[in-house]
Amino acid sequence: MKIINIIIALILLIGYADALSEVSLIIPAQRINVGDTFDVFIYINPKGAEIAGAQSNLLFNKSVIRVNSVSEGNLFRQYGGSTYFFITKIDNQSGVVYNIVDVILGKYNVTTPATFAIINVTTISSGSSNLNLSNVIIASPEAQPVPLSTFNQSLNSYSISDINGDWIIDLLDIVSVSQHFGETTYYPYPSYDVNKDRVVDILDMMVVARNI
């Protein structure tokens, strides 16, 4: 009998987890170098729940990332309704974006997944940064919290001369370039095409050599 009860409890727990709305961070798949500017997306999948608003903070490593701007995604505009979107503060000194908020104006809701917010960032040094969501709330049309789970991210920012991504610029990086010498490259350019001019040549080797 105990085993049956445990199995039933597990089934219910799995079902509950599958029903949770999901709030996820999406970052670029390609390598990120110091000085790159790109977008990070907060993506919400309501999992069929009716939702009418959302809010979140974003925490990041202030030594590696600078947040330039935060803009509204299309989550709450999917059906052409009006919305009210705002953020309280981008604090690059502390590494926090406070209160990213978006709500639907009027008695409408959405149930399908889309982008909640778009955060434009620039990497300012080499290193790693966790990207963490905090104080996340999704609201139903009845102004009640919707059960949710969050999925954070982390990213690495490399010096353009750190070809092999080991955080050290040395002979191994020069060899990484020399092994592709004379090759033609295409976007998104591989790390060994250091100056991204579509050809691996002596100019790429010189950039690495200057930074050893």
mmCIF file of C-alpha atoms in Angstrom:
data_model
loop_
_atom_site.group_PDB
_atom_site.id
_atom_site.type_symbol
_atom_site.label_atom_id
_atom_site.label_comp_id
_atom_site.label_asym_id
_atom_site.label_seq_id
_atom_site.Cartn_x
_atom_site.Cartn_y
_atom_site.Cartn_z
ATOM 1 C CA MET A 1 0.000 0.000 0.000
ATOM 2 C CA LYS A 2 2.832 2.397 0.864
ATOM 3 C CA ILE A 3 4.459 1.741 -2.512
ATOM 4 C CA ILE A 4 1.214 2.545 -4.314
ATOM 5 C CA ASN A 5 0.855 5.781 -2.371
ATOM 6 C CA ILE A 6 4.433 6.756 -3.228
ATOM 7 C CA ILE A 7 3.824 6.062 -6.929
ATOM 8 C CA ILE A 8 0.636 8.140 -6.884
ATOM 9 C CA ALA A 9 2.446 10.986 -5.136
ATOM 10 C CA LEU A 10 5.241 10.891 -7.723
ATOM 11 C CA ILE A 11 2.741 10.969 -10.591
ATOM 12 C CA LEU A 12 0.981 13.967 -9.052
ATOM 13 C CA LEU A 13 4.309 15.716 -8.456
ATOM 14 C CA ILE A 14 5.432 15.172 -12.046
ATOM 15 C CA GLY A 15 2.080 16.431 -13.299
ATOM 16 C CA TYR A 16 2.382 19.541 -11.140
ATOM 17 C CA ALA A 17 5.915 20.237 -12.392
ATOM 18 C CA ASP A 18 4.756 19.897 -16.015
ATOM 19 C CA ALA A 19 1.976 22.431 -15.343
ATOM 20 C CA LEU A 20 4.283 25.130 -13.982
ATOM 21 C CA SER A 21 4.738 28.180 -16.170
ATOM 22 C CA GLU A 22 8.382 28.566 -17.206
ATOM 23 C CA VAL A 23 10.495 31.716 -17.162
ATOM 24 C CA SER A 24 13.790 31.215 -18.987
ATOM 25 C CA LEU A 25 16.835 33.222 -20.014
ATOM 26 C CA ILE A 26 18.091 32.762 -23.577
ATOM 27 C CA ILE A 27 21.647 33.805 -24.525
ATOM 28 C CA PRO A 28 23.577 33.631 -27.828
ATOM 29 C CA ALA A 29 24.787 30.174 -28.796
ATOM 30 C CA GLN A 30 28.012 31.409 -30.397
ATOM 31 C CA ARG A 31 31.221 32.386 -28.613
ATOM 32 C CA ILE A 32 31.167 35.785 -26.879
ATOM 33 C CA ASN A 33 34.238 38.042 -26.923
ATOM 34 C CA VAL A 34 35.061 41.115 -24.864
ATOM 35 C CA GLY A 35 33.350 44.120 -26.443
ATOM 36 C CA ASP A 36 30.523 42.137 -28.032
ATOM 37 C CA THR A 37 27.055 43.646 -27.787
ATOM 38 C CA PHE A 38 24.086 41.277 -27.954
ATOM 39 C CA ASP A 39 20.597 40.583 -26.637
ATOM 40 C CA VAL A 40 19.539 38.360 -23.758
ATOM 41 C CA PHE A 41 15.901 37.292 -23.831
ATOM 42 C CA ILE A 42 13.549 36.567 -20.945
ATOM 43 C CA TYR A 43 11.154 34.004 -22.388
ATOM 44 C CA ILE A 44 7.919 32.952 -20.718
ATOM 45 C CA ASN A 45 5.999 29.776 -21.483
ATOM 46 C CA PRO A 46 2.666 29.945 -19.604
ATOM 47 C CA LYS A 47 2.074 26.222 -20.255
ATOM 48 C CA GLY A 48 -1.541 27.005 -21.072
ATOM 49 C CA ALA A 49 -2.182 29.206 -18.041
ATOM 50 C CA GLU A 50 -3.971 32.507 -18.603
ATOM 51 C CA ILE A 51 -1.575 35.332 -17.713
ATOM 52 C CA ALA A 52 -1.946 39.103 -17.762
ATOM 53 C CA GLY A 53 1.320 40.425 -16.327
ATOM 54 C CA ALA A 54 4.850 39.550 -15.260
ATOM 55 C CA GLN A 55 7.801 40.998 -13.404
ATOM 56 C CA SER A 56 11.421 40.034 -12.722
ATOM 57 C CA ASN A 57 14.796 41.312 -11.612
ATOM 58 C CA LEU A 58 17.990 40.315 -13.413
ATOM 59 C CA LEU A 59 21.268 39.783 -11.556
ATOM 60 C CA PHE A 60 24.620 39.728 -13.405
ATOM 61 C CA ASN A 61 28.378 40.048 -12.873
ATOM 62 C CA LYS A 62 29.068 43.794 -13.034
ATOM 63 C CA SER A 63 32.763 43.125 -13.784
ATOM 64 C CA VAL A 64 31.943 41.237 -16.985
ATOM 65 C CA ILE A 65 28.662 42.673 -18.277
ATOM 66 C CA ARG A 66 27.156 46.113 -18.772
ATOM 67 C CA VAL A 67 23.419 46.354 -19.404
ATOM 68 C CA ASN A 68 22.646 48.993 -22.035
ATOM 69 C CA SER A 69 18.872 48.843 -22.254
ATOM 70 C CA VAL A 70 15.780 46.785 -21.549
ATOM 71 C CA SER A 71 12.877 46.707 -23.998
ATOM 72 C CA GLU A 72 9.500 45.043 -24.144
ATOM 73 C CA GLY A 73 9.051 41.695 -25.834
ATOM 74 C CA ASN A 74 5.926 40.582 -27.680
ATOM 75 C CA LEU A 75 4.497 38.289 -24.967
ATOM 76 C CA PHE A 76 1.607 40.509 -23.932
ATOM 77 C CA ARG A 77 1.122 42.095 -27.367
ATOM 78 C CA GLN A 78 0.415 38.836 -29.189
ATOM 79 C CA TYR A 79 -3.240 39.658 -29.759
ATOM 80 C CA GLY A 80 -2.849 43.353 -30.453
ATOM 81 C CA GLY A 81 -3.783 44.659 -27.010
ATOM 82 C CA SER A 82 -2.228 47.620 -25.228
ATOM 83 C CA THR A 83 0.362 47.113 -22.487
ATOM 84 C CA TYR A 84 2.187 49.037 -19.798
ATOM 85 C CA PHE A 85 5.913 48.220 -19.693
ATOM 86 C CA PHE A 86 8.550 49.731 -17.406
ATOM 87 C CA ILE A 87 11.707 49.049 -15.434
ATOM 88 C CA THR A 88 12.674 50.676 -12.145
ATOM 89 C CA LYS A 89 16.444 50.875 -12.614
ATOM 90 C CA ILE A 90 19.458 49.523 -14.487
ATOM 91 C CA ASP A 91 22.176 49.447 -11.823
ATOM 92 C CA ASN A 92 25.466 48.530 -13.494
ATOM 93 C CA GLN A 93 27.350 49.432 -10.310
ATOM 94 C CA SER A 94 25.589 46.659 -8.393
ATOM 95 C CA GLY A 95 24.896 44.252 -11.254
ATOM 96 C CA VAL A 96 21.098 44.354 -11.023
ATOM 97 C CA VAL A 97 18.208 45.338 -13.265
ATOM 98 C CA TYR A 98 15.333 46.109 -10.926
ATOM 99 C CA ASN A 99 11.675 45.439 -11.633
ATOM 100 C CA ILE A 100 11.190 44.588 -15.281
ATOM 101 C CA VAL A 101 7.387 44.809 -15.445
ATOM 102 C CA ASP A 102 4.838 44.338 -18.207
ATOM 103 C CA VAL A 103 1.037 44.125 -17.914
ATOM 104 C CA ILE A 104 -1.899 44.001 -20.291
ATOM 105 C CA LEU A 105 -4.264 46.968 -20.179
ATOM 106 C CA GLY A 106 -7.838 45.726 -20.169
ATOM 107 C CA LYS A 107 -9.523 42.366 -19.610
ATOM 108 C CA TYR A 108 -7.304 40.285 -21.837
ATOM 109 C CA ASN A 109 -4.793 37.483 -21.299
ATOM 110 C CA VAL A 110 -2.320 35.316 -23.173
ATOM 111 C CA THR A 111 -1.654 31.592 -22.941
ATOM 112 C CA THR A 112 1.046 31.012 -25.551
ATOM 113 C CA PRO A 113 4.833 31.382 -25.064
ATOM 114 C CA ALA A 114 6.789 34.416 -26.271
ATOM 115 C CA THR A 115 9.524 36.864 -25.262
ATOM 116 C CA PHE A 116 8.746 38.912 -22.143
ATOM 117 C CA ALA A 117 11.731 41.296 -22.271
ATOM 118 C CA ILE A 118 14.880 41.947 -24.295
ATOM 119 C CA ILE A 119 18.029 42.980 -22.418
ATOM 120 C CA ASN A 120 20.785 44.506 -24.541
ATOM 121 C CA VAL A 121 24.220 43.972 -22.981
ATOM 122 C CA THR A 122 27.916 44.481 -23.721
ATOM 123 C CA THR A 123 30.753 42.389 -22.332
ATOM 124 C CA ILE A 124 33.365 44.686 -20.786
ATOM 125 C CA SER A 125 36.016 42.193 -19.650
ATOM 126 C CA SER A 126 36.937 38.533 -19.902
ATOM 127 C CA GLY A 127 35.421 36.222 -17.324
ATOM 128 C CA SER A 128 32.229 34.405 -16.405
ATOM 129 C CA SER A 129 28.872 35.808 -15.403
ATOM 130 C CA ASN A 130 25.827 34.105 -13.989
ATOM 131 C CA LEU A 131 22.565 35.571 -15.228
ATOM 132 C CA ASN A 132 19.942 35.023 -12.557
ATOM 133 C CA LEU A 133 16.276 35.900 -12.422
ATOM 134 C CA SER A 134 14.900 36.985 -9.054
ATOM 135 C CA ASN A 135 11.644 38.257 -7.576
ATOM 136 C CA VAL A 136 9.801 36.645 -10.494
ATOM 137 C CA ILE A 137 6.022 36.912 -10.520
ATOM 138 C CA ILE A 138 3.509 35.967 -13.194
ATOM 139 C CA ALA A 139 -0.014 37.266 -12.638
ATOM 140 C CA SER A 140 -3.324 35.778 -13.714
ATOM 141 C CA PRO A 141 -6.181 38.014 -14.964
ATOM 142 C CA GLU A 142 -7.588 37.662 -11.429
ATOM 143 C CA ALA A 143 -4.422 39.282 -10.051
ATOM 144 C CA GLN A 144 -3.265 36.021 -8.489
ATOM 145 C CA PRO A 145 0.282 34.592 -8.712
ATOM 146 C CA VAL A 146 0.721 31.807 -11.253
ATOM 147 C CA PRO A 147 2.933 28.853 -10.156
ATOM 148 C CA LEU A 148 6.216 28.968 -12.043
ATOM 149 C CA SER A 149 9.743 27.671 -12.389
ATOM 150 C CA THR A 150 12.780 29.689 -13.484
ATOM 151 C CA PHE A 151 15.752 28.711 -15.631
ATOM 152 C CA ASN A 152 18.892 30.834 -15.298
ATOM 153 C CA GLN A 153 21.971 31.025 -17.511
ATOM 154 C CA SER A 154 25.697 31.694 -17.367
ATOM 155 C CA LEU A 155 28.035 32.979 -20.047
ATOM 156 C CA ASN A 156 31.755 33.275 -20.673
ATOM 157 C CA SER A 157 33.408 36.338 -22.199
ATOM 158 C CA TYR A 158 36.787 35.780 -23.841
ATOM 159 C CA SER A 159 39.589 37.998 -25.025
ATOM 160 C CA ILE A 160 39.589 38.014 -28.820
ATOM 161 C CA SER A 161 43.139 36.586 -28.677
ATOM 162 C CA ASP A 162 42.178 33.668 -26.411
ATOM 163 C CA ILE A 163 41.457 31.402 -29.358
ATOM 164 C CA ASN A 164 41.124 28.127 -27.440
ATOM 165 C CA GLY A 165 39.146 29.628 -24.570
ATOM 166 C CA ASP A 166 41.441 28.556 -21.730
ATOM 167 C CA TRP A 167 41.725 32.093 -20.259
ATOM 168 C CA ILE A 168 45.451 32.231 -21.168
ATOM 169 C CA ILE A 169 46.938 33.837 -24.289
ATOM 170 C CA ASP A 170 50.025 31.858 -25.308
ATOM 171 C CA LEU A 171 51.628 29.687 -27.992
ATOM 172 C CA LEU A 172 48.599 27.400 -28.060
ATOM 173 C CA ASP A 173 46.470 30.246 -29.379
ATOM 174 C CA ILE A 174 48.948 31.053 -32.138
ATOM 175 C CA VAL A 175 48.986 27.398 -33.159
ATOM 176 C CA SER A 176 45.171 27.391 -33.118
ATOM 177 C CA VAL A 177 45.300 30.124 -35.767
ATOM 178 C CA SER A 178 48.196 28.644 -37.758
ATOM 179 C CA GLN A 179 46.375 25.310 -38.151
ATOM 180 C CA HIS A 180 43.689 27.141 -40.153
ATOM 181 C CA PHE A 181 46.051 29.421 -42.070
ATOM 182 C CA GLY A 182 44.711 30.303 -45.527
ATOM 183 C CA GLU A 183 41.161 29.144 -44.834
ATOM 184 C CA THR A 184 38.098 31.180 -45.808
ATOM 185 C CA THR A 185 35.529 31.708 -43.053
ATOM 186 C CA TYR A 186 31.881 32.712 -42.882
ATOM 187 C CA TYR A 187 29.561 34.260 -40.298
ATOM 188 C CA PRO A 188 29.411 33.495 -37.426
ATOM 189 C CA TYR A 189 33.192 33.725 -37.715
ATOM 190 C CA PRO A 190 35.261 31.142 -35.827
ATOM 191 C CA SER A 191 37.605 32.356 -33.106
ATOM 192 C CA TYR A 192 40.708 31.731 -35.252
ATOM 193 C CA ASP A 193 39.540 34.369 -37.761
ATOM 194 C CA VAL A 194 40.469 36.921 -35.138
ATOM 195 C CA ASN A 195 39.724 40.096 -37.125
ATOM 196 C CA LYS A 196 36.658 38.556 -38.784
ATOM 197 C CA ASP A 197 37.697 39.484 -42.320
ATOM 198 C CA ARG A 198 36.711 36.056 -43.741
ATOM 199 C CA VAL A 199 40.286 34.852 -44.221
ATOM 200 C CA VAL A 200 42.756 33.363 -41.751
ATOM 201 C CA ASP A 201 46.130 34.947 -42.393
ATOM 202 C CA ILE A 202 49.156 36.644 -40.859
ATOM 203 C CA LEU A 203 47.011 39.541 -39.615
ATOM 204 C CA ASP A 204 45.150 37.164 -37.294
ATOM 205 C CA MET A 205 48.400 35.697 -36.004
ATOM 206 C CA MET A 206 49.785 39.174 -35.340
ATOM 207 C CA VAL A 207 46.750 40.130 -33.205
ATOM 208 C CA VAL A 208 47.313 37.102 -30.980
ATOM 209 C CA ALA A 209 51.081 37.588 -30.849
ATOM 210 C CA ARG A 210 50.701 41.202 -29.645
ATOM 211 C CA ASN A 211 48.694 40.004 -26.644
ATOM 212 C CA ILE A 212 51.031 37.274 -25.403
#
